[in-house]
PDB file of C-alpha atoms in Angstrom:
ATOM      1  CA  MET A 167     148.662 -24.732 113.364  1.00 83.00           C
ATOM      2  CA  LYS A 168     145.118 -24.496 112.270  1.00 85.00           C
ATOM      3  CA  PRO A 169     143.642 -27.536 110.336  1.00 87.00           C
ATOM      4  CA  GLU A 170     142.050 -26.961 107.129  1.00 90.00           C
ATOM      5  CA  PHE A 171     139.008 -28.867 108.264  1.00 92.00           C
ATOM      6  CA  ALA A 172     137.714 -28.967 111.914  1.00 93.00           C
ATOM      7  CA  PHE A 173     137.006 -32.244 113.355  1.00 93.00           C
ATOM      8  CA  GLY A 174     133.397 -33.226 112.342  1.00 92.00           C
ATOM      9  CA  ALA A 175     133.318 -30.615 109.520  1.00 91.00           C
ATOM     10  CA  GLY A 176     130.891 -31.486 106.768  1.00 89.00           C
ATOM     11  CA  LEU A 177     128.607 -29.784 104.082  1.00 90.00           C
ATOM     12  CA  SER A 178     124.985 -29.832 103.762  1.00 93.00           C
ATOM     13  CA  TYR A 179     122.060 -28.835 101.313  1.00 94.00           C
ATOM     14  CA  THR A 180     120.182 -27.535 104.429  1.00 96.00           C
ATOM     15  CA  THR A 181     120.800 -25.565 107.738  1.00 96.00           C
ATOM     16  CA  PHE A 182     120.330 -26.579 111.483  1.00 97.00           C
ATOM     17  CA  GLN A 183     119.261 -24.605 114.457  1.00 98.00           C
ATOM     18  CA  TYR A 184     120.352 -25.711 118.180  1.00 98.00           C
ATOM     19  CA  SER A 185     118.224 -24.586 121.093  1.00 98.00           C
ATOM     20  CA  ASN A 186     116.621 -25.667 124.513  1.00 97.00           C
ATOM     21  CA  LEU A 187     119.932 -26.695 126.068  1.00 97.00           C
ATOM     22  CA  LYS A 188     119.269 -28.714 129.315  1.00 97.00           C
ATOM     23  CA  GLN A 189     121.999 -29.554 131.856  1.00 96.00           C
ATOM     24  CA  PRO A 190     122.392 -30.325 135.660  1.00 95.00           C
ATOM     25  CA  LYS A 191     121.406 -27.322 137.620  1.00 92.00           C
ATOM     26  CA  ALA A 192     122.563 -28.734 141.199  1.00 95.00           C
ATOM     27  CA  PRO A 193     126.075 -30.286 141.783  1.00 96.00           C
ATOM     28  CA  VAL A 194     126.036 -34.005 140.892  1.00 96.00           C
ATOM     29  CA  ALA A 195     127.839 -36.712 142.819  1.00 97.00           C
ATOM     30  CA  ALA A 196     131.178 -37.625 141.103  1.00 96.00           C
ATOM     31  CA  GLY A 197     130.378 -40.739 139.319  1.00 95.00           C
ATOM     32  CA  SER A 198     126.734 -40.393 139.067  1.00 95.00           C
ATOM     33  CA  PRO A 199     125.346 -40.085 135.563  1.00 95.00           C
ATOM     34  CA  VAL A 200     125.164 -36.497 133.946  1.00 97.00           C
ATOM     35  CA  THR A 201     122.491 -35.925 131.424  1.00 97.00           C
ATOM     36  CA  ILE A 202     122.696 -33.184 128.699  1.00 98.00           C
ATOM     37  CA  SER A 203     120.104 -32.529 126.165  1.00 98.00           C
ATOM     38  CA  VAL A 204     119.576 -30.057 123.238  1.00 98.00           C
ATOM     39  CA  ASP A 205     116.882 -29.640 120.434  1.00 98.00           C
ATOM     40  CA  VAL A 206     117.981 -29.542 116.776  1.00 98.00           C
ATOM     41  CA  GLN A 207     115.893 -28.266 114.057  1.00 98.00           C
ATOM     42  CA  ASN A 208     116.242 -28.288 110.419  1.00 98.00           C
ATOM     43  CA  THR A 209     115.484 -24.883 109.325  1.00 97.00           C
ATOM     44  CA  GLY A 210     116.084 -25.361 105.514  1.00 96.00           C
ATOM     45  CA  THR A 211     114.030 -26.592 102.706  1.00 96.00           C
ATOM     46  CA  ARG A 212     115.500 -29.983 102.187  1.00 97.00           C
ATOM     47  CA  ALA A 213     115.820 -33.044 104.394  1.00 97.00           C
ATOM     48  CA  GLY A 214     119.272 -33.689 105.814  1.00 97.00           C
ATOM     49  CA  ASP A 215     121.620 -35.307 108.287  1.00 97.00           C
ATOM     50  CA  GLU A 216     123.379 -33.684 111.297  1.00 97.00           C
ATOM     51  CA  VAL A 217     125.735 -35.223 113.620  1.00 97.00           C
ATOM     52  CA  VAL A 218     125.448 -33.651 117.021  1.00 98.00           C
ATOM     53  CA  GLN A 219     128.553 -33.424 119.172  1.00 98.00           C
ATOM     54  CA  LEU A 220     129.335 -32.893 122.656  1.00 98.00           C
ATOM     55  CA  TYR A 221     132.714 -31.755 123.856  1.00 98.00           C
ATOM     56  CA  LEU A 222     133.819 -31.538 127.804  1.00 97.00           C
ATOM     57  CA  THR A 223     136.359 -29.440 129.404  1.00 96.00           C
ATOM     58  CA  ASP A 224     137.524 -29.978 132.954  1.00 94.00           C
ATOM     59  CA  LYS A 225     137.998 -26.442 134.265  1.00 92.00           C
ATOM     60  CA  SER A 226     139.290 -27.197 137.764  1.00 86.00           C
ATOM     61  CA  SER A 227     141.784 -29.993 137.475  1.00 86.00           C
ATOM     62  CA  LYS A 228     145.338 -29.086 138.490  1.00 83.00           C
ATOM     63  CA  LEU A 229     146.636 -31.527 135.801  1.00 84.00           C
ATOM     64  CA  PRO A 230     147.341 -30.728 132.285  1.00 87.00           C
ATOM     65  CA  MET A 231     143.981 -31.522 130.545  1.00 88.00           C
ATOM     66  CA  PRO A 232     142.776 -31.320 126.933  1.00 90.00           C
ATOM     67  CA  GLU A 233     141.005 -28.166 125.962  1.00 91.00           C
ATOM     68  CA  LYS A 234     137.802 -30.124 124.834  1.00 94.00           C
ATOM     69  CA  GLN A 235     137.274 -33.611 124.707  1.00 96.00           C
ATOM     70  CA  LEU A 236     134.554 -35.317 122.468  1.00 97.00           C
ATOM     71  CA  LYS A 237     132.297 -37.343 124.774  1.00 97.00           C
ATOM     72  CA  GLY A 238     129.241 -38.020 122.898  1.00 97.00           C
ATOM     73  CA  PHE A 239     127.925 -37.848 119.229  1.00 97.00           C
ATOM     74  CA  GLU A 240     124.586 -38.831 117.280  1.00 97.00           C
ATOM     75  CA  ARG A 241     123.617 -38.774 113.839  1.00 97.00           C
ATOM     76  CA  ILE A 242     120.095 -37.679 113.080  1.00 98.00           C
ATOM     77  CA  ASN A 243     117.989 -37.330 110.018  1.00 98.00           C
ATOM     78  CA  LEU A 244     115.478 -34.398 109.899  1.00 98.00           C
ATOM     79  CA  ALA A 245     112.983 -33.375 107.212  1.00 98.00           C
ATOM     80  CA  PRO A 246     112.407 -29.662 106.611  1.00 98.00           C
ATOM     81  CA  LYS A 247     111.346 -27.744 109.838  1.00 97.00           C
ATOM     82  CA  GLN A 248     111.469 -31.045 111.791  1.00 98.00           C
ATOM     83  CA  LYS A 249     112.917 -30.851 115.305  1.00 98.00           C
ATOM     84  CA  LYS A 250     114.388 -33.567 117.635  1.00 98.00           C
ATOM     85  CA  THR A 251     115.692 -33.515 121.099  1.00 98.00           C
ATOM     86  CA  VAL A 252     119.186 -35.233 121.531  1.00 98.00           C
ATOM     87  CA  SER A 253     120.279 -36.397 124.851  1.00 98.00           C
ATOM     88  CA  PHE A 254     123.757 -37.486 126.014  1.00 98.00           C
ATOM     89  CA  THR A 255     124.292 -39.319 129.365  1.00 96.00           C
ATOM     90  CA  LEU A 256     127.860 -39.349 130.670  1.00 96.00           C
ATOM     91  CA  SER A 257     129.031 -41.963 133.043  1.00 95.00           C
ATOM     92  CA  ALA A 258     131.870 -41.939 135.366  1.00 96.00           C
ATOM     93  CA  GLU A 259     134.067 -43.464 132.637  1.00 95.00           C
ATOM     94  CA  ASP A 260     133.537 -40.219 130.561  1.00 96.00           C
ATOM     95  CA  PHE A 261     135.329 -38.315 133.258  1.00 96.00           C
ATOM     96  CA  TYR A 262     138.123 -40.725 134.091  1.00 95.00           C
ATOM     97  CA  TYR A 263     141.660 -39.357 134.478  1.00 93.00           C
ATOM     98  CA  TRP A 264     144.909 -41.644 135.607  1.00 92.00           C
ATOM     99  CA  SER A 265     145.990 -40.915 139.031  1.00 89.00           C
ATOM    100  CA  GLU A 266     149.758 -41.710 139.275  1.00 89.00           C
ATOM    101  CA  GLN A 267     149.499 -41.597 143.085  1.00 89.00           C
ATOM    102  CA  ALA A 268     146.503 -44.073 143.129  1.00 87.00           C
ATOM    103  CA  LYS A 269     147.899 -45.964 140.118  1.00 91.00           C
ATOM    104  CA  GLY A 270     144.120 -46.093 138.788  1.00 93.00           C
ATOM    105  CA  TYR A 271     141.380 -44.402 137.100  1.00 94.00           C
ATOM    106  CA  GLN A 272     139.527 -41.717 139.208  1.00 93.00           C
ATOM    107  CA  VAL A 273     136.921 -38.787 138.656  1.00 94.00           C
ATOM    108  CA  HIS A 274     137.992 -35.524 139.438  1.00 92.00           C
ATOM    109  CA  PRO A 275     135.281 -33.373 141.474  1.00 95.00           C
ATOM    110  CA  GLY A 276     135.009 -29.789 140.380  1.00 95.00           C
ATOM    111  CA  ALA A 277     133.811 -27.316 137.753  1.00 96.00           C
ATOM    112  CA  TYR A 278     133.308 -28.857 134.129  1.00 96.00           C
ATOM    113  CA  SER A 279     132.292 -26.834 131.005  1.00 96.00           C
ATOM    114  CA  PHE A 280     130.773 -28.427 127.764  1.00 97.00           C
ATOM    115  CA  ARG A 281     129.735 -27.259 124.322  1.00 98.00           C
ATOM    116  CA  VAL A 282     127.536 -28.626 121.770  1.00 98.00           C
ATOM    117  CA  GLY A 283     127.333 -28.407 118.074  1.00 97.00           C
ATOM    118  CA  SER A 284     128.088 -29.983 114.706  1.00 96.00           C
ATOM    119  CA  ALA A 285     131.905 -29.748 114.692  1.00 96.00           C
ATOM    120  CA  SER A 286     134.676 -28.917 116.843  1.00 95.00           C
ATOM    121  CA  ASP A 287     134.731 -25.214 115.751  1.00 94.00           C
ATOM    122  CA  LYS A 288     131.070 -24.778 115.490  1.00 95.00           C
ATOM    123  CA  LEU A 289     129.502 -25.349 118.955  1.00 97.00           C
ATOM    124  CA  PRO A 290     126.807 -22.735 119.460  1.00 97.00           C
ATOM    125  CA  LEU A 291     125.410 -23.888 122.727  1.00 98.00           C
ATOM    126  CA  ALA A 292     127.594 -24.165 126.016  1.00 97.00           C
ATOM    127  CA  GLY A 293     127.003 -24.760 129.717  1.00 96.00           C
ATOM    128  CA  THR A 294     128.694 -25.743 132.977  1.00 96.00           C
ATOM    129  CA  PHE A 295     128.086 -27.988 135.816  1.00 97.00           C
ATOM    130  CA  THR A 296     129.866 -29.206 138.972  1.00 97.00           C
ATOM    131  CA  LEU A 297     130.702 -32.635 140.329  1.00 97.00           C
ATOM    132  CA  LYS A 298     130.799 -32.993 143.919  1.00 97.00           C
ATOM    133  CA  ALA A 299     132.970 -35.514 146.023  1.00 95.00           C
ATOM    134  CA  ALA A 300     130.911 -38.709 146.645  1.00 95.00           C
ATOM    135  CA  ALA A 301     131.388 -42.182 147.873  1.00 95.00           C
ATOM    136  CA  ALA A 302     132.863 -44.558 145.350  1.00 95.00           C
ATOM    137  CA  LYS A 303     130.610 -47.199 143.652  1.00 95.00           C
ATOM    138  CA  PRO A 304     131.183 -49.577 140.958  1.00 96.00           C
ATOM    139  CA  ASP A 305     129.359 -49.623 137.724  1.00 96.00           C
ATOM    140  CA  LEU A 306     129.374 -52.889 135.699  1.00 96.00           C
ATOM    141  CA  LYS A 307     128.545 -53.415 132.120  1.00 95.00           C
ATOM    142  CA  ILE A 308     128.663 -56.539 129.929  1.00 96.00           C
ATOM    143  CA  THR A 309     130.368 -55.294 126.552  1.00 96.00           C
ATOM    144  CA  GLN A 310     130.215 -58.662 124.759  1.00 97.00           C
ATOM    145  CA  VAL A 311     129.063 -62.349 125.189  1.00 97.00           C
ATOM    146  CA  PHE A 312     130.966 -65.348 123.678  1.00 97.00           C
ATOM    147  CA  THR A 313     130.227 -68.947 123.115  1.00 97.00           C
ATOM    148  CA  VAL A 314     132.457 -71.969 122.528  1.00 96.00           C
ATOM    149  CA  PRO A 315     131.966 -73.235 120.057  1.00 95.00           C
ATOM    150  CA  ARG A 316     131.346 -69.901 118.313  1.00 92.00           C
ATOM    151  CA  PHE A 317     129.035 -71.404 115.696  1.00 90.00           C
ATOM    152  CA  PRO A 318     127.481 -74.339 117.364  1.00 93.00           C
ATOM    153  CA  LYS A 319     125.554 -77.039 115.731  1.00 94.00           C
ATOM    154  CA  PRO A 320     122.447 -79.028 117.087  1.00 94.00           C
ATOM    155  CA  GLY A 321     123.589 -81.437 119.804  1.00 93.00           C
ATOM    156  CA  GLN A 322     126.898 -79.410 120.871  1.00 94.00           C
ATOM    157  CA  ALA A 323     127.386 -78.411 124.440  1.00 95.00           C
ATOM    158  CA  VAL A 324     127.919 -74.715 124.471  1.00 97.00           C
ATOM    159  CA  THR A 325     129.883 -72.859 127.019  1.00 97.00           C
ATOM    160  CA  PHE A 326     129.590 -69.085 127.836  1.00 98.00           C
ATOM    161  CA  TYR A 327     131.839 -66.178 128.428  1.00 97.00           C
ATOM    162  CA  ALA A 328     131.048 -62.636 129.364  1.00 97.00           C
ATOM    163  CA  MET A 329     133.306 -59.538 128.947  1.00 97.00           C
ATOM    164  CA  VAL A 330     132.355 -57.473 131.961  1.00 96.00           C
ATOM    165  CA  LYS A 331     133.874 -53.950 132.338  1.00 96.00           C
ATOM    166  CA  ASN A 332     133.740 -51.731 135.588  1.00 96.00           C
ATOM    167  CA  MET A 333     133.004 -48.221 134.325  1.00 96.00           C
ATOM    168  CA  GLY A 334     132.415 -46.856 137.947  1.00 96.00           C
ATOM    169  CA  THR A 335     134.636 -45.399 140.726  1.00 96.00           C
ATOM    170  CA  ALA A 336     135.067 -48.045 143.222  1.00 95.00           C
ATOM    171  CA  PRO A 337     136.602 -51.636 142.571  1.00 95.00           C
ATOM    172  CA  VAL A 338     134.711 -54.867 142.668  1.00 94.00           C
ATOM    173  CA  ALA A 339     136.222 -57.041 145.488  1.00 91.00           C
ATOM    174  CA  THR A 340     137.304 -60.637 144.839  1.00 88.00           C
ATOM    175  CA  ASN A 341     134.876 -61.860 147.501  1.00 86.00           C
ATOM    176  CA  SER A 342     132.000 -60.043 145.829  1.00 87.00           C
ATOM    177  CA  LYS A 343     128.561 -61.820 145.167  1.00 84.00           C
ATOM    178  CA  VAL A 344     128.380 -60.224 141.851  1.00 90.00           C
ATOM    179  CA  ASP A 345     126.781 -62.856 139.264  1.00 94.00           C
ATOM    180  CA  VAL A 346     126.257 -63.257 135.580  1.00 96.00           C
ATOM    181  CA  THR A 347     123.291 -65.000 134.067  1.00 97.00           C
ATOM    182  CA  PHE A 348     123.316 -66.094 130.391  1.00 98.00           C
ATOM    183  CA  LEU A 349     120.084 -66.624 128.579  1.00 97.00           C
ATOM    184  CA  VAL A 350     119.110 -67.987 125.195  1.00 97.00           C
ATOM    185  CA  ASN A 351     115.549 -66.620 123.931  1.00 97.00           C
ATOM    186  CA  ASN A 352     115.297 -65.331 127.494  1.00 95.00           C
ATOM    187  CA  ALA A 353     115.599 -68.737 129.229  1.00 96.00           C
ATOM    188  CA  PRO A 354     118.461 -69.030 131.721  1.00 97.00           C
ATOM    189  CA  VAL A 355     121.270 -71.440 130.310  1.00 97.00           C
ATOM    190  CA  GLY A 356     124.343 -70.707 132.312  1.00 97.00           C
ATOM    191  CA  SER A 357     125.797 -68.517 135.231  1.00 96.00           C
ATOM    192  CA  LEU A 358     128.789 -67.483 137.185  1.00 95.00           C
ATOM    193  CA  GLN A 359     129.318 -65.877 140.438  1.00 92.00           C
ATOM    194  CA  GLY A 360     132.293 -63.835 141.627  1.00 89.00           C
ATOM    195  CA  VAL A 361     135.204 -62.062 139.588  1.00 89.00           C
ATOM    196  CA  GLY A 362     137.953 -64.211 140.761  1.00 86.00           C
ATOM    197  CA  GLN A 363     140.240 -61.202 141.370  1.00 90.00           C
ATOM    198  CA  PRO A 364     139.561 -57.406 141.951  1.00 93.00           C
ATOM    199  CA  LEU A 365     138.059 -55.637 139.023  1.00 95.00           C
ATOM    200  CA  LEU A 366     139.203 -51.958 139.093  1.00 96.00           C
ATOM    201  CA  PRO A 367     137.767 -49.014 137.601  1.00 96.00           C
ATOM    202  CA  GLY A 368     138.310 -49.060 133.802  1.00 96.00           C
ATOM    203  CA  GLN A 369     139.182 -52.737 133.770  1.00 96.00           C
ATOM    204  CA  ALA A 370     137.407 -55.254 131.781  1.00 96.00           C
ATOM    205  CA  ARG A 371     137.742 -59.110 132.198  1.00 94.00           C
ATOM    206  CA  LEU A 372     136.382 -62.070 130.246  1.00 96.00           C
ATOM    207  CA  LEU A 373     134.510 -64.086 132.804  1.00 95.00           C
ATOM    208  CA  PRO A 374     133.578 -67.815 132.252  1.00 95.00           C
ATOM    209  CA  ALA A 375     130.235 -69.374 133.118  1.00 96.00           C
ATOM    210  CA  THR A 376     130.739 -72.062 136.036  1.00 95.00           C
ATOM    211  CA  THR A 377     127.498 -73.799 134.937  1.00 96.00           C
ATOM    212  CA  ASN A 378     126.499 -74.354 131.206  1.00 96.00           C
ATOM    213  CA  ASN A 379     123.512 -76.292 130.305  1.00 95.00           C
ATOM    214  CA  TRP A 380     122.601 -75.429 126.689  1.00 96.00           C
ATOM    215  CA  LYS A 381     122.598 -77.898 123.818  1.00 95.00           C
ATOM    216  CA  PRO A 382     120.641 -76.549 120.750  1.00 95.00           C
ATOM    217  CA  THR A 383     118.213 -78.998 119.557  1.00 93.00           C
ATOM    218  CA  ALA A 384     117.607 -77.302 116.163  1.00 93.00           C
ATOM    219  CA  ALA A 385     119.435 -74.969 113.675  1.00 94.00           C
ATOM    220  CA  GLY A 386     118.172 -71.404 113.331  1.00 95.00           C
ATOM    221  CA  ASN A 387     118.746 -67.834 114.829  1.00 95.00           C
ATOM    222  CA  PHE A 388     118.635 -67.253 118.626  1.00 96.00           C
ATOM    223  CA  THR A 389     118.740 -64.299 121.018  1.00 97.00           C
ATOM    224  CA  LEU A 390     121.763 -64.733 123.149  1.00 97.00           C
ATOM    225  CA  GLY A 391     121.762 -62.545 126.470  1.00 96.00           C
ATOM    226  CA  ALA A 392     123.423 -61.808 129.688  1.00 97.00           C
ATOM    227  CA  VAL A 393     122.588 -59.933 132.877  1.00 97.00           C
ATOM    228  CA  VAL A 394     125.061 -58.820 135.413  1.00 96.00           C
ATOM    229  CA  ASP A 395     124.430 -58.182 139.055  1.00 94.00           C
ATOM    230  CA  LYS A 396     120.699 -59.022 138.523  1.00 90.00           C
ATOM    231  CA  ALA A 397     119.769 -58.624 142.249  1.00 87.00           C
ATOM    232  CA  ASN A 398     121.558 -55.134 142.364  1.00 87.00           C
ATOM    233  CA  ALA A 399     123.677 -56.367 145.324  1.00 87.00           C
ATOM    234  CA  LEU A 400     126.537 -54.004 144.342  1.00 90.00           C
ATOM    235  CA  GLY A 401     124.799 -50.722 144.677  1.00 91.00           C
ATOM    236  CA  GLU A 402     126.094 -49.446 141.304  1.00 94.00           C
ATOM    237  CA  TRP A 403     125.976 -45.907 139.852  1.00 95.00           C
ATOM    238  CA  ILE A 404     123.705 -47.165 136.998  1.00 92.00           C
ATOM    239  CA  ASP A 405     121.634 -50.272 136.976  1.00 88.00           C
ATOM    240  CA  SER A 406     120.016 -49.748 133.572  1.00 88.00           C
ATOM    241  CA  ASN A 407     123.075 -50.812 131.788  1.00 91.00           C
ATOM    242  CA  ASN A 408     123.384 -54.300 133.429  1.00 94.00           C
ATOM    243  CA  THR A 409     121.884 -56.259 130.274  1.00 96.00           C
ATOM    244  CA  PHE A 410     123.443 -57.268 127.028  1.00 97.00           C
ATOM    245  CA  SER A 411     122.054 -59.121 123.959  1.00 97.00           C
ATOM    246  CA  ARG A 412     122.962 -60.160 120.481  1.00 96.00           C
ATOM    247  CA  SER A 413     121.899 -62.701 117.916  1.00 96.00           C
ATOM    248  CA  ILE A 414     123.593 -66.221 117.544  1.00 95.00           C
ATOM    249  CA  LYS A 415     123.133 -68.625 114.691  1.00 94.00           C
ATOM    250  CA  VAL A 416     123.064 -72.357 115.047  1.00 94.00           C
ATOM    251  CA  TYR A 417     124.175 -74.101 111.862  1.00 91.00           C
ATOM    252  CA  SER A 418     122.558 -77.437 110.738  1.00 88.00           C
ATOM    253  CA  GLY A 419     125.905 -78.577 109.207  1.00 69.00           C
ATOM    254  CA  GLN A 420     129.452 -77.584 109.092  1.00 57.00           C
ATOM    255  CA  PRO A 421     129.627 -73.811 109.190  1.00 46.00           C
ATOM    256  CA  ALA A 422     131.457 -71.951 106.393  1.00 49.00           C
ATOM    257  CA  ALA A 423     134.964 -70.235 107.614  1.00 53.00           C
ATOM    258  CA  GLN A 424     134.305 -67.004 109.266  1.00 54.00           C
ATOM    259  CA  VAL A 425     136.578 -63.923 110.115  1.00 54.00           C
ATOM    260  CA  SER A 426     136.782 -62.852 113.717  1.00 56.00           C
ATOM    261  CA  PRO A 427     135.914 -59.189 114.187  1.00 54.00           C
TER     262      PRO A 427
END
C-alpha cells in the first residue's frame, strides 16, 4: 500500500534545489564517523523552511534490512536565493544492527548507499560509500547530568549523576580508568572513576559521582557540565562528543512543584 503522504511530506510557498553532494571517497573504518554534506538553495521568491533528510541503506548485509532508514534531519530557514550547506555526521550507533550470535550491537562492514532530500519519496541526491573492517573502539557520550536534590537551595549539599552511553563498537571494561568530571560554571565540583561493570555498545548507565563538593552559596542560574574521559585514555572513535552542559537553577526558598520530563 502506498501512503497518501510520504514521511516528511509538506507544502511550501517557495522551492528548493539540492546540489554539491559530498561524501567519503575512500573506504571508512567501521565505527569511524561518516560525514555527508549537501548544499540547499531557496530558488523561489519567498523565504521558507526546508527539512533536509538523510536516508541510509545497507546494501551488502545478509540479514533482512529496511529499504531505507532515516539517519539525520535538519530544519533550515532560507531567504530567497540564499544557499546553505547542511552536514550530517553518522557515528557507529547509526550503523548498529543486533547480532544474535554475539548477543550485542555491531557495525556491519560493507557497501552502503544513501539519499538526501525533503521527504522519503523526494530524495534527488544519492551516493554510496564503503565501511571496512577495523579494530573495535568504544565511544562514550554523556546524554544527561542529574543532581540530588534536583532543585537545590543555598547551603544544600548536591550529589551528581551522569547518564553515560557507549555509542562505539567495543565495550568499556570494568577495570577501565574512564573518569567523569562534573563542573558548575566551569569549576570542578565532583568526579567518578570506573564504570562498575562492563558498558557494552549501545548501553547507557547512570553513574554516580564518588566525590561531591558543591554547596551553592546563593540563589541563581548556573551552568552544570560534565566531561567523560577527559584524558582520552580510551582511544575512542570520537573525542569531540565527550562534554555535556545544561542550566541548573538554585532557588532561594522552597521551589514550586515541578513535573519530571
